[in-house]
XYZ file of N, CA and C in Angstrom:
471
model
N -39.415 150.881 60.386
C -40.045 151.354 59.165
C -40.890 150.244 58.527
N -40.276 149.098 58.291
C -41.004 147.990 57.673
C -42.140 147.480 58.546
N -41.924 147.238 59.858
C -43.047 146.758 60.672
C -44.238 147.713 60.661
N -43.979 149.003 60.668
C -45.079 149.969 60.648
C -45.855 149.857 59.333
N -45.147 149.758 58.217
C -45.811 149.612 56.915
C -46.589 148.300 56.855
N -45.956 147.258 57.339
C -46.614 145.954 57.340
C -47.898 146.005 58.168
N -47.825 146.593 59.352
C -49.003 146.689 60.220
C -50.103 147.540 59.588
N -49.721 148.638 58.966
C -50.705 149.499 58.321
C -51.363 148.773 57.143
N -50.567 148.083 56.352
C -51.114 147.324 55.220
C -52.049 146.225 55.711
N -51.682 145.571 56.806
C -52.534 144.529 57.384
C -53.862 145.112 57.841
N -53.812 146.270 58.471
C -55.036 146.939 58.916
C -55.918 147.293 57.715
N -55.320 147.872 56.697
C -56.082 148.215 55.493
C -56.719 146.965 54.879
N -55.941 145.910 54.773
C -56.449 144.666 54.196
C -57.596 144.101 55.033
N -57.452 144.129 56.340
C -58.485 143.589 57.235
C -59.788 144.373 57.152
N -59.690 145.633 56.772
C -60.895 146.467 56.672
C -61.367 146.620 55.224
N -60.836 145.765 54.336
C -61.301 145.758 52.955
C -60.741 146.856 52.078
N -59.709 147.515 52.552
C -59.105 148.602 51.769
C -57.829 148.088 51.095
N -58.012 147.138 50.200
C -56.867 146.478 49.578
C -56.033 147.403 48.705
N -56.671 148.356 48.064
C -55.913 149.288 47.228
C -54.953 150.111 48.090
N -55.427 150.555 49.246
C -54.562 151.308 50.161
C -53.457 150.410 50.703
N -53.793 149.146 51.006
C -52.787 148.204 51.494
C -51.702 147.994 50.445
N -52.118 147.822 49.203
C -51.150 147.635 48.127
C -50.251 148.857 47.978
N -50.831 150.029 48.062
C -50.042 151.257 47.930
C -48.982 151.347 49.030
N -49.369 151.040 50.260
C -48.421 151.084 51.384
C -47.280 150.092 51.155
N -47.623 148.885 50.708
C -46.593 147.873 50.474
C -45.661 148.278 49.335
N -46.217 148.790 48.262
C -45.375 149.201 47.126
C -44.473 150.384 47.493
N -44.995 151.317 48.288
C -44.156 152.433 48.750
C -43.012 151.914 49.609
N -43.306 150.957 50.463
C -42.257 150.358 51.283
C -41.199 149.679 50.436
N -41.635 149.004 49.388
C -40.689 148.317 48.509
C -39.857 149.285 47.678
N -40.368 150.485 47.443
C -39.551 151.502 46.768
C -38.350 151.871 47.632
N -38.550 151.880 48.949
C -37.473 152.243 49.879
C -36.588 151.044 50.222
N -37.197 149.870 50.322
C -36.451 148.663 50.704
C -36.870 147.501 49.796
N -36.396 147.499 48.544
C -36.833 146.477 47.585
C -36.419 145.055 47.961
N -35.449 144.918 48.832
C -34.987 143.592 49.237
C -35.675 143.100 50.506
N -36.790 143.709 50.864
C -37.529 143.299 52.060
C -38.469 142.151 51.703
N -38.083 140.957 52.091
C -38.861 139.774 51.766
C -40.251 139.766 52.368
N -40.379 140.312 53.572
C -41.693 140.340 54.226
C -42.674 141.219 53.451
N -42.196 142.369 52.987
C -43.069 143.241 52.198
C -43.437 142.578 50.865
N -42.454 141.934 50.225
C -42.734 141.222 48.966
C -43.771 140.125 49.201
N -43.595 139.398 50.300
C -44.512 138.298 50.617
C -45.923 138.829 50.863
N -46.019 139.886 51.642
C -47.334 140.475 51.926
C -47.995 140.972 50.649
N -47.211 141.604 49.781
C -47.750 142.077 48.507
C -48.223 140.893 47.662
N -47.427 139.849 47.618
C -47.804 138.666 46.850
C -49.097 138.036 47.337
N -49.247 137.940 48.654
C -50.483 137.380 49.211
C -51.682 138.259 48.889
N -51.486 139.566 48.991
C -52.569 140.505 48.679
C -52.989 140.371 47.213
N -52.021 140.308 46.331
C -52.314 140.175 44.900
C -53.000 138.837 44.601
N -52.568 137.785 45.272
C -53.206 136.475 45.088
C -54.647 136.510 45.576
N -54.858 137.162 46.702
C -56.211 137.294 47.247
C -57.130 137.999 46.252
N -56.581 138.938 45.519
C -57.356 139.683 44.522
C -57.386 138.986 43.158
N -56.843 137.775 43.094
C -56.803 136.990 41.856
C -55.967 137.649 40.757
N -55.022 138.452 41.138
C -54.075 139.045 40.184
C -52.838 138.144 40.193
N -53.029 136.961 39.641
C -52.079 135.883 39.859
C -50.733 136.086 39.182
N -50.706 136.663 37.999
C -49.413 136.888 37.339
C -48.548 137.826 38.186
N -49.157 138.876 38.709
C -48.423 139.803 39.574
C -48.058 139.127 40.892
N -48.958 138.290 41.395
C -48.688 137.566 42.643
C -47.482 136.650 42.478
N -47.399 135.976 41.330
C -46.261 135.090 41.069
C -44.957 135.878 41.132
N -44.951 137.066 40.553
C -43.728 137.881 40.574
C -43.338 138.254 42.003
N -44.302 138.761 42.772
C -44.002 139.192 44.141
C -43.633 138.003 45.021
N -44.376 136.906 44.903
C -44.079 135.733 45.726
C -42.761 135.086 45.307
N -42.436 135.144 44.028
C -41.145 134.629 43.574
C -39.996 135.421 44.166
N -40.173 136.724 44.216
C -39.148 137.575 44.831
C -39.061 137.275 46.325
N -40.207 137.103 46.968
C -40.217 136.763 48.396
C -39.534 135.418 48.631
N -39.787 134.449 47.758
C -39.163 133.128 47.893
C -37.647 133.226 47.756
N -37.198 134.106 46.886
C -35.749 134.317 46.730
C -35.159 134.963 47.977
N -35.883 135.931 48.531
C -35.375 136.685 49.684
C -35.540 135.941 51.011
N -36.518 135.043 51.068
C -36.803 134.301 52.305
C -36.764 132.797 52.012
N -35.600 132.280 51.619
C -35.535 130.894 51.148
C -35.813 129.840 52.219
N -35.736 130.200 53.479
C -35.943 129.227 54.553
C -37.359 129.233 55.116
N -38.248 130.003 54.532
C -39.623 130.099 55.031
C -40.539 129.148 54.261
N -41.029 128.139 54.956
C -41.894 127.132 54.347
C -43.124 127.770 53.720
N -43.805 128.649 54.452
C -45.050 129.261 53.961
C -44.813 130.064 52.694
N -43.685 130.734 52.616
C -43.381 131.534 51.426
C -43.233 130.615 50.212
N -42.457 129.544 50.365
C -42.258 128.604 49.261
C -43.583 127.945 48.871
N -44.371 127.582 49.873
C -45.676 126.948 49.638
C -46.614 127.879 48.864
N -46.746 129.112 49.314
C -47.644 130.050 48.634
C -47.145 130.410 47.239
N -45.845 130.478 47.073
C -45.287 130.689 45.736
C -45.676 129.517 44.830
N -45.560 128.307 45.360
C -45.962 127.125 44.599
C -47.428 127.157 44.205
N -48.284 127.570 45.129
C -49.716 127.659 44.818
C -49.976 128.651 43.687
N -49.332 129.803 43.759
C -49.525 130.815 42.713
C -49.046 130.285 41.363
N -47.911 129.607 41.367
C -47.406 129.018 40.125
C -48.375 127.963 39.592
N -48.880 127.139 40.487
C -49.820 126.093 40.084
C -51.069 126.705 39.451
N -51.581 127.746 40.063
C -52.802 128.377 39.565
C -52.595 129.119 38.248
N -51.351 129.399 37.901
C -51.080 130.026 36.604
C -50.589 129.001 35.583
N -50.673 127.725 35.930
C -50.320 126.663 34.997
C -48.842 126.363 34.876
N -48.030 126.931 35.746
C -46.586 126.706 35.716
C -46.259 125.525 36.632
N -46.662 124.338 36.194
C -46.655 123.166 37.061
C -45.257 122.700 37.445
N -44.308 122.762 36.528
C -42.946 122.324 36.861
C -42.325 123.249 37.907
N -42.527 124.546 37.732
C -42.012 125.498 38.719
C -42.736 125.335 40.051
N -44.036 125.036 39.999
C -44.796 124.799 41.229
C -44.225 123.594 41.965
N -43.923 122.525 41.230
C -43.344 121.328 41.846
C -42.026 121.664 42.531
N -41.223 122.490 41.890
C -39.939 122.894 42.480
C -40.154 123.668 43.775
N -41.102 124.599 43.772
C -41.384 125.387 44.983
C -41.930 124.497 46.096
N -42.859 123.601 45.758
C -43.410 122.693 46.769
C -42.331 121.750 47.300
N -41.450 121.265 46.415
C -40.351 120.398 46.858
C -39.436 121.130 47.832
N -39.178 122.395 47.547
C -38.339 123.178 48.452
C -39.025 123.329 49.807
N -40.316 123.618 49.797
C -41.067 123.726 51.052
C -41.036 122.397 51.800
N -41.163 121.304 51.069
C -41.146 119.972 51.689
C -39.787 119.666 52.306
N -38.720 120.065 51.648
C -37.381 119.863 52.223
C -37.214 120.666 53.515
N -37.857 121.828 53.585
C -37.763 122.660 54.788
C -38.566 122.082 55.946
N -39.690 121.437 55.638
C -40.526 120.814 56.676
C -41.195 119.590 56.070
N -40.611 118.445 56.324
C -41.079 117.195 55.720
C -42.460 116.764 56.195
N -42.942 117.336 57.291
C -44.221 116.910 57.850
C -45.312 117.965 57.761
N -45.126 118.983 56.965
C -46.156 120.014 56.826
C -47.313 119.433 56.011
N -48.491 119.293 56.627
C -49.603 118.646 55.920
C -50.088 119.415 54.694
N -50.029 120.730 54.735
C -50.473 121.508 53.571
C -49.522 121.332 52.395
N -48.245 121.260 52.686
C -47.261 121.045 51.617
C -47.430 119.647 51.031
N -47.605 118.653 51.905
C -47.822 117.289 51.420
C -49.064 117.224 50.536
N -50.135 117.835 50.993
C -51.373 117.825 50.219
C -51.197 118.558 48.882
N -50.457 119.653 48.897
C -50.210 120.388 47.650
C -49.454 119.517 46.648
N -48.460 118.781 47.125
C -47.709 117.890 46.238
C -48.602 116.774 45.703
N -49.438 116.213 46.561
C -50.356 115.153 46.132
C -51.275 115.678 45.031
N -51.876 116.814 45.277
C -52.831 117.381 44.315
C -52.136 117.748 43.005
N -50.968 118.358 43.108
C -50.229 118.743 41.900
C -49.968 117.532 41.010
N -49.477 116.448 41.613
C -49.169 115.263 40.816
C -50.436 114.531 40.376
N -51.461 114.520 41.219
C -52.722 113.869 40.845
C -53.375 114.592 39.665
N -53.304 115.915 39.650
C -53.867 116.678 38.530
C -53.227 116.280 37.205
N -51.992 115.881 37.282
C -51.253 115.492 36.070
C -51.294 113.980 35.838
N -52.041 113.287 36.699
C -52.160 111.831 36.662
C -50.798 111.150 36.842
N -49.957 111.767 37.628
C -48.641 111.213 37.953
C -48.756 110.507 39.302
N -49.419 109.354 39.259
C -49.781 108.655 40.497
C -48.561 108.167 41.262
N -47.528 107.733 40.555
C -46.310 107.258 41.229
C -45.657 108.380 42.035
N -45.656 109.593 41.488
C -45.069 110.724 42.206
C -45.949 111.148 43.377
N -47.262 111.054 43.214
C -48.186 111.459 44.282
C -48.175 110.477 45.445
N -47.954 109.208 45.140
C -48.107 108.152 46.141
C -47.274 108.345 47.418
N -45.970 108.589 47.340
C -45.204 108.687 48.593
C -45.682 109.819 49.508
N -46.153 110.905 48.914
C -46.644 112.016 49.728
C -47.978 111.652 50.379
N -48.824 110.940 49.638
C -50.101 110.490 50.203
C -49.857 109.486 51.321
N -48.897 108.610 51.106
C -48.545 107.618 52.129
C -48.031 108.311 53.397
N -47.192 109.301 53.215
C -46.651 110.034 54.356
C -47.754 110.780 55.105
N -48.648 111.425 54.379
C -49.736 112.166 55.012
C -50.639 111.219 55.804
N -50.946 110.062 55.242
C -51.774 109.075 55.948
C -51.058 108.550 57.189
N -49.748 108.390 57.103
C -48.962 107.930 58.253
C -48.940 108.983 59.364
N -48.863 110.252 58.969
C -48.832 111.332 59.960
C -50.167 111.511 60.670
N -51.251 111.194 59.977
C -52.598 111.402 60.528
C -53.403 110.107 60.437
N -52.990 109.077 61.197
C -53.640 107.767 61.070
C -55.111 107.753 61.495
N -55.515 108.679 62.331
C -56.900 108.701 62.806
C -57.815 109.572 61.957
N -57.260 110.233 60.973
C -58.050 111.110 60.102
C -58.487 110.339 58.855
N -59.769 110.366 58.535
C -60.225 109.613 57.357
C -59.798 110.227 56.019
N -59.653 111.534 55.950
C -59.304 112.192 54.686
C -58.007 111.696 54.072
N -56.902 111.720 54.816
C -55.647 111.231 54.239
C -55.697 109.755 53.839
N -56.412 108.927 54.617
C -56.536 107.504 54.260
C -57.298 107.335 52.945
N -58.395 108.095 52.803
C -59.180 108.014 51.564
C -58.352 108.483 50.366
N -57.583 109.545 50.580
C -56.747 110.062 49.499
C -55.723 109.010 49.082
N -55.104 108.365 50.062
C -54.119 107.322 49.772
C -54.776 106.166 49.020
N -55.952 105.749 49.455
C -56.657 104.650 48.785
C -56.980 105.009 47.335
N -57.438 106.231 47.125
C -57.765 106.669 45.762
C -56.520 106.678 44.880
N -55.427 107.159 45.414
C -54.185 107.199 44.632
C -53.677 105.788 44.371
N -53.803 104.900 45.364
C -53.416 103.501 45.147
C -54.236 102.887 44.012
N -55.537 103.153 44.007
C -56.419 102.635 42.960
C -55.999 103.163 41.593
N -55.783 104.461 41.495
C -55.400 105.068 40.217
C -54.019 104.578 39.777
N -53.156 104.376 40.719
C -51.807 103.889 40.435
C -51.873 102.479 39.829
N -52.700 101.616 40.440
C -52.860 100.247 39.925
C -53.462 100.260 38.514
N -54.469 101.104 38.322
C -55.091 101.195 36.990
C -54.069 101.626 35.938
N -53.252 102.596 36.295
C -52.237 103.088 35.352
C -51.216 101.998 35.040
N -50.872 101.191 36.037
C -49.905 100.111 35.822
C -50.485 99.009 34.938
N -51.807 98.818 35.009
C -52.461 97.764 34.227
C -52.735 98.181 32.784
N -52.610 99.442 32.489
C -52.875 99.920 31.115
C -51.634 99.967 30.276
């Protein structure tokens, strides 16, 4: 039942019929409200449509139902971040990081979250780890250098 709904919603979404996709997902959730995959799909669809408050609700439910899924925790964190719920976003990103310490998107999300708040000390270890994981990539090295610079400036003030 759920895979069929999920596949149909995916097809609708891929063909630009997001309203139909949402309807299929919501109908599925009426029958199986504890289905984390349906909640997650609904949350992603709502986020794609910039309906972020609703996305936070659906992704939060998905995060509760699928606590071991890195992507679910990560996307929940992004939705929280985009709605200004920075402390909750940090918690979601931290949970994703505990599930996979080397996920580059999670590391980058933590770096950006803390950098936005000018919390250079908190951002630094994640930037250092990302640069260590990708020593041949210039982006992580530049990010680490920038955070080191901002960190030093903050310490001198």
